[in-house]
Amino acid sequence: MPGLLRGVARTAVIAGTATAVSNRVSRRQAGRWAEQDSARQDVDQQAPAPAPAAPQSHADDMTAKIDQLRQLADLKAQGALTEEEFAAQKRRLLG
C-alpha cells in the first residue's frame, strides 16, 4: 500500500508541475502576442500615406516615389516596419 500511495503522490506532483508550466507558457505567449498587436497598431498609425494621384510629370512622379521608398526603408531600419509590411507598402507604391 505505501508504494501505491507514493506513486499516486508522485503523479499528482508531476501533473501539478505540468499544469503550472503550461499556464506560464500560455501567459507568456499571450503577452508576446499582445505586444505584437500593439506594435502593429502603432506601425499602422505611422505608415505613410500613398502619394496623391495629382497629375505630375514623369520625373516628379518618380522623385516622389523614390522619396517615399526612402521613408519606408528608414521605418524598416528603425524597426517600425517588418519585412512583410515593408514589402506590402513597396508593392502598393510601385504597383
Short mmCIF file of N, CA, C and O in Angstrom, two decimals:
data_model
loop_
_atom_site.label_atom_id
_atom_site.label_comp_id
_atom_site.label_asym_id
_atom_site.label_seq_id
_atom_site.Cartn_x
_atom_site.Cartn_y
_atom_site.Cartn_z
N MET A 1 0.80 -1.20 0.00
CA MET A 1 0.00 0.00 0.00
C MET A 1 0.85 1.28 0.00
O MET A 1 0.49 2.22 -0.70
N PRO A 2 1.96 1.37 0.75
CA PRO A 2 2.77 2.59 0.73
C PRO A 2 3.33 2.86 -0.67
O PRO A 2 3.47 4.01 -1.05
N GLY A 3 3.65 1.82 -1.44
CA GLY A 3 4.15 2.02 -2.81
C GLY A 3 3.10 2.65 -3.69
O GLY A 3 3.39 3.51 -4.52
N LEU A 4 1.85 2.23 -3.52
CA LEU A 4 0.75 2.79 -4.31
C LEU A 4 0.53 4.25 -3.95
O LEU A 4 0.34 5.10 -4.83
N LEU A 5 0.56 4.57 -2.67
CA LEU A 5 0.37 5.95 -2.21
C LEU A 5 1.50 6.84 -2.73
O LEU A 5 1.26 7.97 -3.16
N ARG A 6 2.72 6.31 -2.71
CA ARG A 6 3.86 7.06 -3.22
C ARG A 6 3.69 7.33 -4.72
O ARG A 6 3.97 8.42 -5.20
N GLY A 7 3.22 6.35 -5.46
CA GLY A 7 3.00 6.52 -6.90
C GLY A 7 1.92 7.54 -7.20
O GLY A 7 2.05 8.36 -8.11
N VAL A 8 0.85 7.52 -6.41
CA VAL A 8 -0.24 8.49 -6.60
C VAL A 8 0.27 9.90 -6.27
O VAL A 8 -0.02 10.86 -7.00
N ALA A 9 1.04 10.04 -5.20
CA ALA A 9 1.57 11.34 -4.82
C ALA A 9 2.53 11.86 -5.91
O ALA A 9 2.49 13.04 -6.27
N ARG A 10 3.38 10.99 -6.44
CA ARG A 10 4.31 11.40 -7.49
C ARG A 10 3.55 11.86 -8.73
O ARG A 10 3.88 12.88 -9.34
N THR A 11 2.51 11.14 -9.09
CA THR A 11 1.70 11.51 -10.25
C THR A 11 1.04 12.86 -10.03
O THR A 11 0.98 13.70 -10.95
N ALA A 12 0.55 13.11 -8.83
CA ALA A 12 -0.08 14.40 -8.53
C ALA A 12 0.92 15.54 -8.63
O ALA A 12 0.61 16.61 -9.17
N VAL A 13 2.12 15.33 -8.14
CA VAL A 13 3.15 16.37 -8.21
C VAL A 13 3.53 16.64 -9.66
O VAL A 13 3.64 17.79 -10.08
N ILE A 14 3.70 15.59 -10.44
CA ILE A 14 4.06 15.76 -11.85
C ILE A 14 2.94 16.48 -12.61
O ILE A 14 3.19 17.40 -13.39
N ALA A 15 1.69 16.11 -12.36
CA ALA A 15 0.56 16.75 -13.04
C ALA A 15 0.46 18.22 -12.64
O ALA A 15 0.21 19.09 -13.49
N GLY A 16 0.67 18.51 -11.37
CA GLY A 16 0.63 19.90 -10.91
C GLY A 16 1.73 20.74 -11.53
O GLY A 16 1.52 21.88 -11.93
N THR A 17 2.93 20.17 -11.61
CA THR A 17 4.05 20.89 -12.21
C THR A 17 3.79 21.13 -13.69
O THR A 17 4.03 22.23 -14.20
N ALA A 18 3.29 20.12 -14.38
CA ALA A 18 3.00 20.28 -15.82
C ALA A 18 1.94 21.36 -16.03
O ALA A 18 2.04 22.16 -16.97
N THR A 19 0.93 21.41 -15.19
CA THR A 19 -0.11 22.42 -15.31
C THR A 19 0.46 23.81 -15.08
O THR A 19 0.16 24.76 -15.82
N ALA A 20 1.30 23.96 -14.06
CA ALA A 20 1.89 25.26 -13.77
C ALA A 20 2.77 25.74 -14.93
O ALA A 20 2.71 26.91 -15.32
N VAL A 21 3.58 24.84 -15.47
CA VAL A 21 4.44 25.21 -16.60
C VAL A 21 3.60 25.58 -17.81
O VAL A 21 3.86 26.57 -18.49
N SER A 22 2.58 24.80 -18.09
CA SER A 22 1.71 25.08 -19.23
C SER A 22 1.04 26.44 -19.09
O SER A 22 0.97 27.21 -20.05
N ASN A 23 0.56 26.76 -17.91
CA ASN A 23 -0.09 28.05 -17.68
C ASN A 23 0.90 29.20 -17.86
O ASN A 23 0.57 30.23 -18.44
N ARG A 24 2.12 29.01 -17.38
CA ARG A 24 3.13 30.05 -17.51
C ARG A 24 3.48 30.29 -18.97
O ARG A 24 3.59 31.43 -19.42
N VAL A 25 3.64 29.22 -19.73
CA VAL A 25 3.94 29.35 -21.16
C VAL A 25 2.78 30.05 -21.87
O VAL A 25 3.00 30.92 -22.72
N SER A 26 1.56 29.70 -21.54
CA SER A 26 0.39 30.32 -22.17
C SER A 26 0.33 31.82 -21.87
O SER A 26 0.06 32.64 -22.76
N ARG A 27 0.59 32.19 -20.62
CA ARG A 27 0.58 33.61 -20.25
C ARG A 27 1.69 34.37 -20.97
O ARG A 27 1.48 35.48 -21.46
N ARG A 28 2.87 33.77 -21.05
CA ARG A 28 3.99 34.42 -21.73
C ARG A 28 3.67 34.61 -23.21
O ARG A 28 3.93 35.67 -23.78
N GLN A 29 3.12 33.59 -23.85
CA GLN A 29 2.79 33.69 -25.27
C GLN A 29 1.70 34.74 -25.50
O GLN A 29 1.77 35.51 -26.45
N ALA A 30 0.70 34.78 -24.63
CA ALA A 30 -0.36 35.78 -24.75
C ALA A 30 0.22 37.18 -24.62
O ALA A 30 -0.19 38.10 -25.33
N GLY A 31 1.18 37.36 -23.73
CA GLY A 31 1.84 38.66 -23.57
C GLY A 31 2.60 39.05 -24.82
O GLY A 31 2.57 40.21 -25.24
N ARG A 32 3.29 38.10 -25.42
CA ARG A 32 4.03 38.39 -26.65
C ARG A 32 3.08 38.76 -27.78
O ARG A 32 3.34 39.69 -28.55
N TRP A 33 1.98 38.05 -27.89
CA TRP A 33 1.00 38.37 -28.93
C TRP A 33 0.41 39.76 -28.71
O TRP A 33 0.20 40.51 -29.66
N ALA A 34 0.14 40.11 -27.47
CA ALA A 34 -0.40 41.44 -27.17
C ALA A 34 0.62 42.53 -27.55
O ALA A 34 0.24 43.56 -28.11
N GLU A 35 1.91 42.30 -27.26
CA GLU A 35 2.94 43.25 -27.65
C GLU A 35 3.01 43.40 -29.17
O GLU A 35 3.14 44.51 -29.68
N GLN A 36 2.94 42.28 -29.89
CA GLN A 36 3.00 42.33 -31.35
C GLN A 36 1.79 43.07 -31.91
O GLN A 36 1.92 43.86 -32.85
N ASP A 37 0.62 42.83 -31.35
CA ASP A 37 -0.58 43.52 -31.82
C ASP A 37 -0.48 45.02 -31.59
O ASP A 37 -0.83 45.82 -32.47
N SER A 38 0.00 45.42 -30.43
CA SER A 38 0.12 46.85 -30.15
C SER A 38 1.18 47.48 -31.04
O SER A 38 1.03 48.61 -31.50
N ALA A 39 2.26 46.76 -31.32
CA ALA A 39 3.30 47.28 -32.21
C ALA A 39 2.76 47.43 -33.63
O ALA A 39 3.05 48.41 -34.31
N ARG A 40 1.97 46.47 -34.07
CA ARG A 40 1.38 46.57 -35.42
C ARG A 40 0.42 47.73 -35.51
O ARG A 40 0.36 48.42 -36.52
N GLN A 41 -0.35 47.98 -34.45
CA GLN A 41 -1.28 49.10 -34.45
C GLN A 41 -0.51 50.41 -34.50
O GLN A 41 -0.91 51.35 -35.20
N ASP A 42 0.62 50.49 -33.78
CA ASP A 42 1.45 51.69 -33.82
C ASP A 42 2.00 51.92 -35.21
O ASP A 42 2.02 53.03 -35.71
N VAL A 43 2.45 50.84 -35.86
CA VAL A 43 3.00 50.94 -37.21
C VAL A 43 1.91 51.36 -38.19
O VAL A 43 2.14 52.19 -39.07
N ASP A 44 0.71 50.81 -38.03
CA ASP A 44 -0.38 51.17 -38.92
C ASP A 44 -0.70 52.66 -38.81
O ASP A 44 -1.04 53.31 -39.80
N GLN A 45 -0.59 53.20 -37.62
CA GLN A 45 -0.86 54.62 -37.43
C GLN A 45 0.25 55.49 -37.98
O GLN A 45 0.02 56.61 -38.38
N GLN A 46 1.48 54.95 -38.02
CA GLN A 46 2.62 55.71 -38.51
C GLN A 46 2.90 55.48 -40.00
O GLN A 46 3.73 56.17 -40.57
N ALA A 47 2.23 54.53 -40.61
CA ALA A 47 2.51 54.18 -42.01
C ALA A 47 2.25 55.39 -42.90
O ALA A 47 1.25 56.09 -42.75
N PRO A 48 3.18 55.65 -43.80
CA PRO A 48 2.99 56.81 -44.68
C PRO A 48 1.84 56.60 -45.65
O PRO A 48 1.58 55.50 -46.11
N ALA A 49 1.14 57.69 -45.92
CA ALA A 49 0.02 57.62 -46.86
C ALA A 49 0.57 57.59 -48.28
O ALA A 49 1.63 58.16 -48.56
N PRO A 50 -0.13 56.94 -49.20
CA PRO A 50 0.35 56.92 -50.58
C PRO A 50 0.28 58.33 -51.18
O PRO A 50 -0.47 59.18 -50.74
N ALA A 51 1.09 58.52 -52.21
CA ALA A 51 1.15 59.83 -52.86
C ALA A 51 -0.19 60.15 -53.51
O ALA A 51 -0.88 59.27 -54.02
N PRO A 52 -0.60 61.40 -53.49
CA PRO A 52 -1.85 61.77 -54.16
C PRO A 52 -1.73 61.57 -55.66
O PRO A 52 -0.66 61.67 -56.23
N ALA A 53 -2.86 61.28 -56.28
CA ALA A 53 -2.88 60.98 -57.71
C ALA A 53 -3.05 62.24 -58.55
O ALA A 53 -3.82 62.29 -59.49
N ALA A 54 -2.34 63.29 -58.19
CA ALA A 54 -2.41 64.54 -58.93
C ALA A 54 -1.57 64.42 -60.20
O ALA A 54 -0.57 63.71 -60.22
N PRO A 55 -1.98 65.08 -61.26
CA PRO A 55 -1.20 64.99 -62.49
C PRO A 55 0.18 65.63 -62.28
O PRO A 55 0.29 66.76 -61.85
N GLN A 56 1.21 64.86 -62.57
CA GLN A 56 2.59 65.33 -62.43
C GLN A 56 3.38 64.86 -63.63
O GLN A 56 2.98 63.96 -64.35
N SER A 57 4.52 65.45 -63.80
CA SER A 57 5.39 64.95 -64.86
C SER A 57 6.00 63.64 -64.41
O SER A 57 6.02 63.32 -63.22
N HIS A 58 6.51 62.86 -65.34
CA HIS A 58 7.08 61.54 -65.03
C HIS A 58 8.25 61.66 -64.05
O HIS A 58 8.38 60.86 -63.13
N ALA A 59 9.10 62.67 -64.24
CA ALA A 59 10.26 62.84 -63.37
C ALA A 59 9.83 63.18 -61.95
O ALA A 59 10.38 62.65 -60.98
N ASP A 60 8.83 64.08 -61.82
CA ASP A 60 8.34 64.44 -60.49
C ASP A 60 7.71 63.23 -59.81
O ASP A 60 7.88 63.04 -58.60
N ASP A 61 6.99 62.43 -60.57
CA ASP A 61 6.34 61.24 -60.01
C ASP A 61 7.38 60.25 -59.50
O ASP A 61 7.24 59.70 -58.41
N MET A 62 8.44 60.02 -60.28
CA MET A 62 9.49 59.10 -59.86
C MET A 62 10.23 59.62 -58.63
O MET A 62 10.57 58.86 -57.73
N THR A 63 10.46 60.93 -58.58
CA THR A 63 11.14 61.53 -57.42
C THR A 63 10.30 61.33 -56.16
O THR A 63 10.83 60.98 -55.10
N ALA A 64 9.00 61.51 -56.28
CA ALA A 64 8.11 61.33 -55.13
C ALA A 64 8.12 59.87 -54.68
O ALA A 64 8.16 59.59 -53.47
N LYS A 65 8.10 58.95 -55.64
CA LYS A 65 8.12 57.53 -55.29
C LYS A 65 9.43 57.15 -54.61
O LYS A 65 9.45 56.40 -53.64
N ILE A 66 10.52 57.68 -55.11
CA ILE A 66 11.83 57.39 -54.51
C ILE A 66 11.88 57.93 -53.08
O ILE A 66 12.38 57.26 -52.18
N ASP A 67 11.35 59.14 -52.88
CA ASP A 67 11.32 59.71 -51.52
C ASP A 67 10.49 58.84 -50.58
O ASP A 67 10.88 58.59 -49.44
N GLN A 68 9.36 58.36 -51.07
CA GLN A 68 8.52 57.51 -50.23
C GLN A 68 9.20 56.18 -49.95
O GLN A 68 9.11 55.64 -48.84
N LEU A 69 9.90 55.63 -50.93
CA LEU A 69 10.64 54.39 -50.70
C LEU A 69 11.74 54.59 -49.66
O LEU A 69 11.98 53.72 -48.82
N ARG A 70 12.39 55.75 -49.70
CA ARG A 70 13.40 56.05 -48.68
C ARG A 70 12.78 56.13 -47.30
O ARG A 70 13.34 55.65 -46.31
N GLN A 71 11.60 56.76 -47.20
CA GLN A 71 10.91 56.85 -45.91
C GLN A 71 10.55 55.45 -45.40
O GLN A 71 10.72 55.14 -44.22
N LEU A 72 10.07 54.61 -46.30
CA LEU A 72 9.74 53.24 -45.91
C LEU A 72 10.98 52.49 -45.45
O LEU A 72 10.95 51.76 -44.45
N ALA A 73 12.08 52.66 -46.17
CA ALA A 73 13.32 51.99 -45.79
C ALA A 73 13.81 52.47 -44.43
O ALA A 73 14.30 51.68 -43.62
N ASP A 74 13.65 53.77 -44.16
CA ASP A 74 14.04 54.30 -42.85
C ASP A 74 13.18 53.70 -41.75
O ASP A 74 13.68 53.34 -40.68
N LEU A 75 11.87 53.60 -41.99
CA LEU A 75 10.98 53.00 -41.00
C LEU A 75 11.34 51.54 -40.75
O LEU A 75 11.33 51.07 -39.62
N LYS A 76 11.70 50.83 -41.81
CA LYS A 76 12.10 49.43 -41.66
C LYS A 76 13.41 49.34 -40.88
O LYS A 76 13.56 48.49 -40.00
N ALA A 77 14.36 50.22 -41.18
CA ALA A 77 15.64 50.21 -40.48
C ALA A 77 15.47 50.53 -38.99
O ALA A 77 16.20 50.01 -38.15
N GLN A 78 14.49 51.37 -38.67
CA GLN A 78 14.22 51.72 -37.27
C GLN A 78 13.48 50.61 -36.54
O GLN A 78 13.33 50.65 -35.33
N GLY A 79 12.98 49.63 -37.30
CA GLY A 79 12.24 48.54 -36.69
C GLY A 79 10.75 48.81 -36.60
O GLY A 79 10.02 48.05 -35.99
N ALA A 80 10.29 49.90 -37.19
CA ALA A 80 8.87 50.24 -37.14
C ALA A 80 8.07 49.40 -38.13
O ALA A 80 6.86 49.23 -37.95
N LEU A 81 8.72 48.91 -39.17
CA LEU A 81 8.05 48.06 -40.17
C LEU A 81 8.74 46.71 -40.23
O LEU A 81 9.98 46.64 -40.17
N THR A 82 7.96 45.66 -40.35
CA THR A 82 8.53 44.34 -40.57
C THR A 82 8.85 44.19 -42.05
O THR A 82 8.44 45.01 -42.87
N GLU A 83 9.54 43.12 -42.38
CA GLU A 83 9.89 42.86 -43.78
C GLU A 83 8.62 42.72 -44.63
O GLU A 83 8.55 43.24 -45.74
N GLU A 84 7.60 42.04 -44.09
CA GLU A 84 6.35 41.83 -44.84
C GLU A 84 5.62 43.15 -45.04
O GLU A 84 5.09 43.42 -46.12
N GLU A 85 5.56 43.98 -43.99
CA GLU A 85 4.88 45.27 -44.10
C GLU A 85 5.61 46.17 -45.10
O GLU A 85 4.97 46.87 -45.90
N PHE A 86 6.94 46.14 -45.05
CA PHE A 86 7.73 46.93 -45.99
C PHE A 86 7.45 46.50 -47.43
O PHE A 86 7.21 47.33 -48.31
N ALA A 87 7.44 45.17 -47.65
CA ALA A 87 7.19 44.66 -49.00
C ALA A 87 5.78 45.02 -49.48
O ALA A 87 5.61 45.40 -50.65
N ALA A 88 4.81 44.96 -48.60
CA ALA A 88 3.43 45.30 -48.98
C ALA A 88 3.31 46.78 -49.35
O ALA A 88 2.69 47.14 -50.36
N GLN A 89 3.92 47.64 -48.54
CA GLN A 89 3.87 49.08 -48.84
C GLN A 89 4.60 49.39 -50.15
O GLN A 89 4.17 50.22 -50.94
N LYS A 90 5.73 48.71 -50.36
CA LYS A 90 6.50 48.93 -51.58
C LYS A 90 5.70 48.50 -52.82
O LYS A 90 5.68 49.22 -53.82
N ARG A 91 5.04 47.32 -52.71
CA ARG A 91 4.21 46.87 -53.83
C ARG A 91 3.09 47.87 -54.11
O ARG A 91 2.79 48.17 -55.27
N ARG A 92 2.47 48.37 -53.06
CA ARG A 92 1.37 49.32 -53.24
C ARG A 92 1.88 50.62 -53.88
O ARG A 92 1.21 51.19 -54.75
N LEU A 93 3.06 51.05 -53.48
CA LEU A 93 3.62 52.27 -54.01
C LEU A 93 4.04 52.12 -55.48
O LEU A 93 3.74 52.97 -56.31
N LEU A 94 4.67 51.01 -55.80
CA LEU A 94 5.16 50.81 -57.15
C LEU A 94 4.15 50.18 -58.10
O LEU A 94 4.27 50.30 -59.31
N GLY A 95 3.18 49.48 -57.51
CA GLY A 95 2.19 48.79 -58.34
C GLY A 95 1.13 49.68 -58.80
O GLY A 95 0.68 49.83 -59.86
#
